mmCIF file of C-alpha atoms in Angstrom:
data_model
loop_
_atom_site.group_PDB
_atom_site.id
_atom_site.type_symbol
_atom_site.label_atom_id
_atom_site.label_comp_id
_atom_site.label_asym_id
_atom_site.label_seq_id
_atom_site.Cartn_x
_atom_site.Cartn_y
_atom_site.Cartn_z
ATOM 1 C CA GLY D 868 -199.110 158.822 108.885
ATOM 2 C CA ALA D 869 -201.435 161.143 110.748
ATOM 3 C CA VAL D 870 -204.385 159.659 112.606
ATOM 4 C CA VAL D 871 -207.955 160.898 112.601
ATOM 5 C CA SER D 872 -210.579 159.392 114.863
ATOM 6 C CA GLN D 873 -214.354 159.552 114.710
ATOM 7 C CA HIS D 874 -216.871 158.868 117.405
ATOM 8 C CA PRO D 875 -219.204 157.089 117.480
ATOM 9 C CA SER D 876 -218.409 154.477 114.842
ATOM 10 C CA ARG D 877 -222.037 153.453 114.611
ATOM 11 C CA VAL D 878 -225.264 154.990 115.852
ATOM 12 C CA ILE D 879 -228.898 153.993 115.614
ATOM 13 C CA CYS D 880 -231.478 156.594 116.548
ATOM 14 C CA LYS D 881 -235.167 157.319 116.286
ATOM 15 C CA SER D 882 -236.545 159.694 113.711
ATOM 16 C CA GLY D 883 -236.651 163.258 115.033
ATOM 17 C CA THR D 884 -233.671 163.004 117.348
ATOM 18 C CA SER D 885 -230.348 164.778 116.875
ATOM 19 C CA VAL D 886 -227.054 162.982 116.552
ATOM 20 C CA LYS D 887 -223.598 164.428 117.144
ATOM 21 C CA ILE D 888 -220.509 162.978 115.451
ATOM 22 C CA GLU D 889 -217.022 163.956 116.553
ATOM 23 C CA CYS D 890 -213.923 164.081 114.405
ATOM 24 C CA ARG D 891 -210.524 164.441 116.048
ATOM 25 C CA SER D 892 -207.022 164.780 114.655
ATOM 26 C CA LEU D 893 -204.942 162.836 117.158
ATOM 27 C CA ASP D 894 -201.355 163.789 116.463
ATOM 28 C CA PHE D 895 -201.562 166.989 114.459
ATOM 29 C CA GLN D 896 -203.460 170.244 114.355
ATOM 30 C CA ALA D 897 -205.975 170.676 111.595
ATOM 31 C CA THR D 898 -207.207 174.149 110.748
ATOM 32 C CA THR D 899 -209.441 172.589 108.106
ATOM 33 C CA MET D 900 -211.591 169.484 108.332
ATOM 34 C CA PHE D 901 -214.023 168.136 105.782
ATOM 35 C CA TRP D 902 -217.278 166.235 106.217
ATOM 36 C CA TYR D 903 -218.406 163.723 103.604
ATOM 37 C CA ARG D 904 -221.458 161.553 103.231
ATOM 38 C CA GLN D 905 -221.505 158.241 101.405
ATOM 39 C CA PHE D 906 -224.698 156.398 100.501
ATOM 40 C CA PRO D 907 -224.521 152.656 99.757
ATOM 41 C CA LYS D 908 -222.644 151.843 96.554
ATOM 42 C CA GLN D 909 -222.002 155.527 95.888
ATOM 43 C CA SER D 910 -218.936 157.689 96.167
ATOM 44 C CA LEU D 911 -218.051 160.223 98.820
ATOM 45 C CA MET D 912 -219.884 163.509 98.515
ATOM 46 C CA LEU D 913 -218.416 166.543 100.226
ATOM 47 C CA MET D 914 -220.963 168.139 102.545
ATOM 48 C CA ALA D 915 -218.985 170.972 104.062
ATOM 49 C CA THR D 916 -215.578 172.386 104.844
ATOM 50 C CA SER D 917 -215.023 173.133 108.506
ATOM 51 C CA ASN D 918 -212.565 175.868 109.436
ATOM 52 C CA GLU D 919 -211.342 176.352 112.985
ATOM 53 C CA GLY D 920 -212.770 179.473 114.551
ATOM 54 C CA SER D 921 -215.074 180.381 111.678
ATOM 55 C CA LYS D 922 -218.296 179.273 110.024
ATOM 56 C CA ALA D 923 -218.302 176.158 107.907
ATOM 57 C CA THR D 924 -218.650 176.371 104.140
ATOM 58 C CA TYR D 925 -221.443 174.139 102.877
ATOM 59 C CA GLU D 926 -221.672 172.551 99.455
ATOM 60 C CA GLN D 927 -224.635 173.293 97.256
ATOM 61 C CA GLY D 928 -227.726 171.409 98.330
ATOM 62 C CA VAL D 929 -226.559 170.731 101.897
ATOM 63 C CA GLU D 930 -228.775 172.379 104.511
ATOM 64 C CA LYS D 931 -226.651 174.211 107.033
ATOM 65 C CA ASP D 932 -229.438 174.305 109.615
ATOM 66 C CA LYS D 933 -229.847 170.566 109.434
ATOM 67 C CA PHE D 934 -226.153 169.645 109.482
ATOM 68 C CA LEU D 935 -224.575 171.837 112.136
ATOM 69 C CA ILE D 936 -220.809 171.961 112.108
ATOM 70 C CA ASN D 937 -218.654 173.289 114.913
ATOM 71 C CA HIS D 938 -214.862 173.433 114.683
ATOM 72 C CA ALA D 939 -214.076 174.707 118.134
ATOM 73 C CA SER D 940 -210.427 173.710 118.342
ATOM 74 C CA LEU D 941 -207.549 172.736 116.095
ATOM 75 C CA THR D 942 -208.132 169.064 116.801
ATOM 76 C CA LEU D 943 -211.913 168.724 116.967
ATOM 77 C CA SER D 944 -214.800 169.247 114.581
ATOM 78 C CA THR D 945 -218.340 168.072 115.260
ATOM 79 C CA LEU D 946 -221.219 167.406 112.909
ATOM 80 C CA THR D 947 -224.715 167.397 114.390
ATOM 81 C CA VAL D 948 -227.511 165.932 112.316
ATOM 82 C CA THR D 949 -230.563 167.697 113.688
ATOM 83 C CA SER D 950 -234.019 166.133 113.637
ATOM 84 C CA ALA D 951 -232.682 163.109 111.807
ATOM 85 C CA HIS D 952 -234.922 161.249 109.371
ATOM 86 C CA PRO D 953 -234.519 157.833 107.736
ATOM 87 C CA GLU D 954 -233.209 159.460 104.559
ATOM 88 C CA ASP D 955 -230.272 160.815 106.585
ATOM 89 C CA SER D 956 -229.115 157.238 107.171
ATOM 90 C CA SER D 957 -225.671 157.101 105.620
ATOM 91 C CA PHE D 958 -221.961 156.691 106.242
ATOM 92 C CA TYR D 959 -220.459 159.977 107.433
ATOM 93 C CA ILE D 960 -216.709 160.400 107.046
ATOM 94 C CA CYS D 961 -214.525 163.273 108.142
ATOM 95 C CA SER D 962 -211.065 164.149 106.967
ATOM 96 C CA ALA D 963 -208.482 166.499 108.399
ATOM 97 C CA ARG D 964 -206.019 168.472 106.352
ATOM 98 C CA GLU D 965 -202.333 168.680 107.139
ATOM 99 C CA GLY D 966 -200.485 170.583 104.448
ATOM 100 C CA ILE D 967 -201.855 169.303 101.160
ATOM 101 C CA SER D 968 -202.559 165.836 102.554
ATOM 102 C CA GLN D 969 -205.938 164.785 103.870
ATOM 103 C CA TYR D 970 -206.353 162.001 106.387
ATOM 104 C CA PHE D 971 -209.689 160.251 106.728
ATOM 105 C CA GLY D 972 -211.389 159.148 109.878
ATOM 106 C CA PRO D 973 -212.832 155.625 110.064
ATOM 107 C CA GLY D 974 -216.376 156.865 109.450
ATOM 108 C CA THR D 975 -219.653 156.824 111.371
ATOM 109 C CA ARG D 976 -222.529 154.689 110.189
ATOM 110 C CA LEU D 977 -225.834 156.369 111.017
ATOM 111 C CA LEU D 978 -229.121 154.505 110.902
ATOM 112 C CA VAL D 979 -232.277 156.465 111.575
ATOM 113 C CA LEU D 980 -235.329 154.357 112.294
ATOM 114 C CA GLU C 1384 -218.898 172.198 87.739
ATOM 115 C CA ASP C 1385 -215.891 170.110 88.761
ATOM 116 C CA LYS C 1386 -216.233 166.512 87.642
ATOM 117 C CA VAL C 1387 -214.299 163.281 88.111
ATOM 118 C CA VAL C 1388 -215.342 160.195 86.144
ATOM 119 C CA GLN C 1389 -214.053 156.692 86.712
ATOM 120 C CA SER C 1390 -214.327 153.658 84.508
ATOM 121 C CA PRO C 1391 -215.226 150.919 84.589
ATOM 122 C CA LEU C 1392 -217.705 151.189 87.456
ATOM 123 C CA SER C 1393 -217.339 147.505 88.143
ATOM 124 C CA LEU C 1394 -214.748 144.894 87.203
ATOM 125 C CA VAL C 1395 -214.496 141.188 87.969
ATOM 126 C CA VAL C 1396 -211.286 139.311 87.188
ATOM 127 C CA HIS C 1397 -209.426 136.194 88.268
ATOM 128 C CA GLU C 1398 -206.570 136.133 90.707
ATOM 129 C CA GLY C 1399 -203.286 136.778 88.913
ATOM 130 C CA ASP C 1400 -204.790 139.012 86.240
ATOM 131 C CA THR C 1401 -203.619 142.567 85.649
ATOM 132 C CA VAL C 1402 -206.176 145.375 85.820
ATOM 133 C CA THR C 1403 -206.186 148.995 84.723
ATOM 134 C CA LEU C 1404 -208.578 151.467 86.290
ATOM 135 C CA ASN C 1405 -209.272 154.798 84.635
ATOM 136 C CA CYS C 1406 -209.981 158.246 85.965
ATOM 137 C CA SER C 1407 -210.684 161.360 83.908
ATOM 138 C CA TYR C 1408 -211.394 164.806 85.252
ATOM 139 C CA GLU C 1409 -212.625 168.255 84.367
ATOM 140 C CA VAL C 1410 -211.925 170.773 87.080
ATOM 141 C CA THR C 1411 -211.357 174.486 87.179
ATOM 142 C CA ASN C 1412 -208.291 174.546 89.386
ATOM 143 C CA PHE C 1413 -206.310 171.302 89.516
ATOM 144 C CA ARG C 1414 -203.770 170.728 92.284
ATOM 145 C CA SER C 1415 -203.295 166.959 92.502
ATOM 146 C CA LEU C 1416 -204.984 163.661 91.761
ATOM 147 C CA LEU C 1417 -205.279 161.029 94.438
ATOM 148 C CA TRP C 1418 -206.144 157.342 94.452
ATOM 149 C CA TYR C 1419 -207.732 155.617 97.427
ATOM 150 C CA LYS C 1420 -208.746 152.056 98.253
ATOM 151 C CA GLN C 1421 -211.973 151.584 100.197
ATOM 152 C CA GLU C 1422 -212.980 148.302 101.758
ATOM 153 C CA LYS C 1423 -215.587 148.322 104.492
ATOM 154 C CA LYS C 1424 -214.635 151.587 106.159
ATOM 155 C CA ALA C 1425 -213.084 154.899 105.203
ATOM 156 C CA PRO C 1426 -210.740 155.208 102.219
ATOM 157 C CA THR C 1427 -207.068 154.454 102.628
ATOM 158 C CA PHE C 1428 -204.561 156.509 100.685
ATOM 159 C CA LEU C 1429 -202.668 154.936 97.781
ATOM 160 C CA PHE C 1430 -201.078 157.636 95.643
ATOM 161 C CA MET C 1431 -200.937 161.363 95.102
ATOM 162 C CA LEU C 1432 -199.975 162.527 91.608
ATOM 163 C CA THR C 1433 -199.122 166.097 90.825
ATOM 164 C CA SER C 1434 -196.809 165.969 87.825
ATOM 165 C CA SER C 1435 -197.529 164.505 84.428
ATOM 166 C CA GLY C 1436 -195.750 161.402 83.184
ATOM 167 C CA ILE C 1437 -194.077 160.334 86.419
ATOM 168 C CA GLU C 1438 -195.095 156.849 87.457
ATOM 169 C CA LYS C 1439 -195.606 156.158 91.123
ATOM 170 C CA LYS C 1440 -195.217 152.581 92.321
ATOM 171 C CA SER C 1441 -196.020 150.720 95.474
ATOM 172 C CA GLY C 1442 -195.558 146.977 95.235
ATOM 173 C CA ARG C 1443 -197.954 145.629 92.618
ATOM 174 C CA LEU C 1444 -199.740 148.969 92.280
ATOM 175 C CA SER C 1445 -198.668 151.803 90.040
ATOM 176 C CA SER C 1446 -200.243 154.986 88.789
ATOM 177 C CA ILE C 1447 -199.538 157.748 86.324
ATOM 178 C CA LEU C 1448 -201.073 161.110 85.481
ATOM 179 C CA ASP C 1449 -201.526 162.796 82.104
ATOM 180 C CA LYS C 1450 -202.334 166.458 82.689
ATOM 181 C CA LYS C 1451 -202.643 167.208 78.986
ATOM 182 C CA GLU C 1452 -205.343 164.593 78.417
ATOM 183 C CA LEU C 1453 -206.754 165.051 81.959
ATOM 184 C CA PHE C 1454 -206.677 161.459 83.093
ATOM 185 C CA SER C 1455 -204.917 159.004 85.302
ATOM 186 C CA ILE C 1456 -204.676 155.221 85.430
ATOM 187 C CA LEU C 1457 -204.155 152.861 88.307
ATOM 188 C CA ASN C 1458 -202.581 149.499 87.455
ATOM 189 C CA ILE C 1459 -202.605 146.439 89.640
ATOM 190 C CA THR C 1460 -200.524 143.483 88.505
ATOM 191 C CA ALA C 1461 -200.754 139.877 89.707
ATOM 192 C CA THR C 1462 -204.017 140.637 91.486
ATOM 193 C CA GLN C 1463 -204.901 138.885 94.728
ATOM 194 C CA THR C 1464 -208.262 138.399 96.437
ATOM 195 C CA GLY C 1465 -207.193 141.003 98.998
ATOM 196 C CA ASP C 1466 -207.190 143.600 96.235
ATOM 197 C CA SER C 1467 -210.987 143.352 96.070
ATOM 198 C CA ALA C 1468 -212.281 146.789 97.056
ATOM 199 C CA VAL C 1469 -213.694 150.007 95.681
ATOM 200 C CA TYR C 1470 -210.967 152.186 94.190
ATOM 201 C CA LEU C 1471 -211.662 155.888 94.363
ATOM 202 C CA CYS C 1472 -210.046 158.626 92.352
ATOM 203 C CA ALA C 1473 -210.216 162.192 93.661
ATOM 204 C CA VAL C 1474 -208.954 165.546 92.484
ATOM 205 C CA LEU C 1475 -207.655 168.093 94.958
ATOM 206 C CA ILE C 1476 -208.836 171.560 94.037
ATOM 207 C CA GLN C 1477 -206.331 174.379 94.366
ATOM 208 C CA GLY C 1478 -207.388 177.137 96.729
ATOM 209 C CA ALA C 1479 -210.433 175.474 98.282
ATOM 210 C CA GLN C 1480 -208.247 172.440 99.008
ATOM 211 C CA LYS C 1481 -211.281 170.207 98.712
ATOM 212 C CA LEU C 1482 -211.404 166.752 97.164
ATOM 213 C CA VAL C 1483 -213.844 165.927 94.392
ATOM 214 C CA PHE C 1484 -214.365 162.178 94.152
ATOM 215 C CA GLY C 1485 -215.241 159.982 91.228
ATOM 216 C CA GLN C 1486 -217.919 157.303 91.507
ATOM 217 C CA GLY C 1487 -215.400 154.601 92.239
ATOM 218 C CA THR C 1488 -214.566 151.299 90.531
ATOM 219 C CA ARG C 1489 -215.716 148.189 92.370
ATOM 220 C CA LEU C 1490 -213.014 145.574 91.764
ATOM 221 C CA THR C 1491 -213.681 141.934 92.553
ATOM 222 C CA ILE C 1492 -210.892 139.391 92.356
ATOM 223 C CA ASN C 1493 -212.089 135.796 92.169
ATOM 224 C CA PRO C 1494 -209.808 132.993 93.304
#
């Protein structure tokens, strides 16, 4: 199946700093990528839909100025958590769409101290 | 609001038992229903169901969709400790192509 990578896999940062997470589709082109957040013992919550060459579509309650998404090419989308706070600590997972299938990246565990 | 509800939220059984996990949904524009298994990292794909009444099988796992009653079940027979995981059900929304996830069922298989 198709492969999606995420980088970094784990990041620890101080409160107030910004963190960038990359999501890449390795062997296919993805016009649409999705960003999810998962808190401990909870399910995946869709944060935003990232479309190549256009602005991301954010789900209700997700601050677009705090979670900046850039989908600059058909194989790369980035999520930047700006001015991160401890409550942003979570597992961030991206997925890339190919046809009607979605392939998940391995996730990025963010810990904000 | 699109909603996916799984039950039970947690299940503990002994190795060799058979389990049935449930997923019901209420969405405006259904395309498909998907089952995933999540261990420590991101979910891994199990099944995609689009048509009612057609069972999909993969080894000891099987799943079926009922579009009239708006639910799906995931069966695991002869469970093994390696089946311990969170099983997630998600509905793919037509048009937006986004996945709406249920809360997950945490399955624990004891030896």
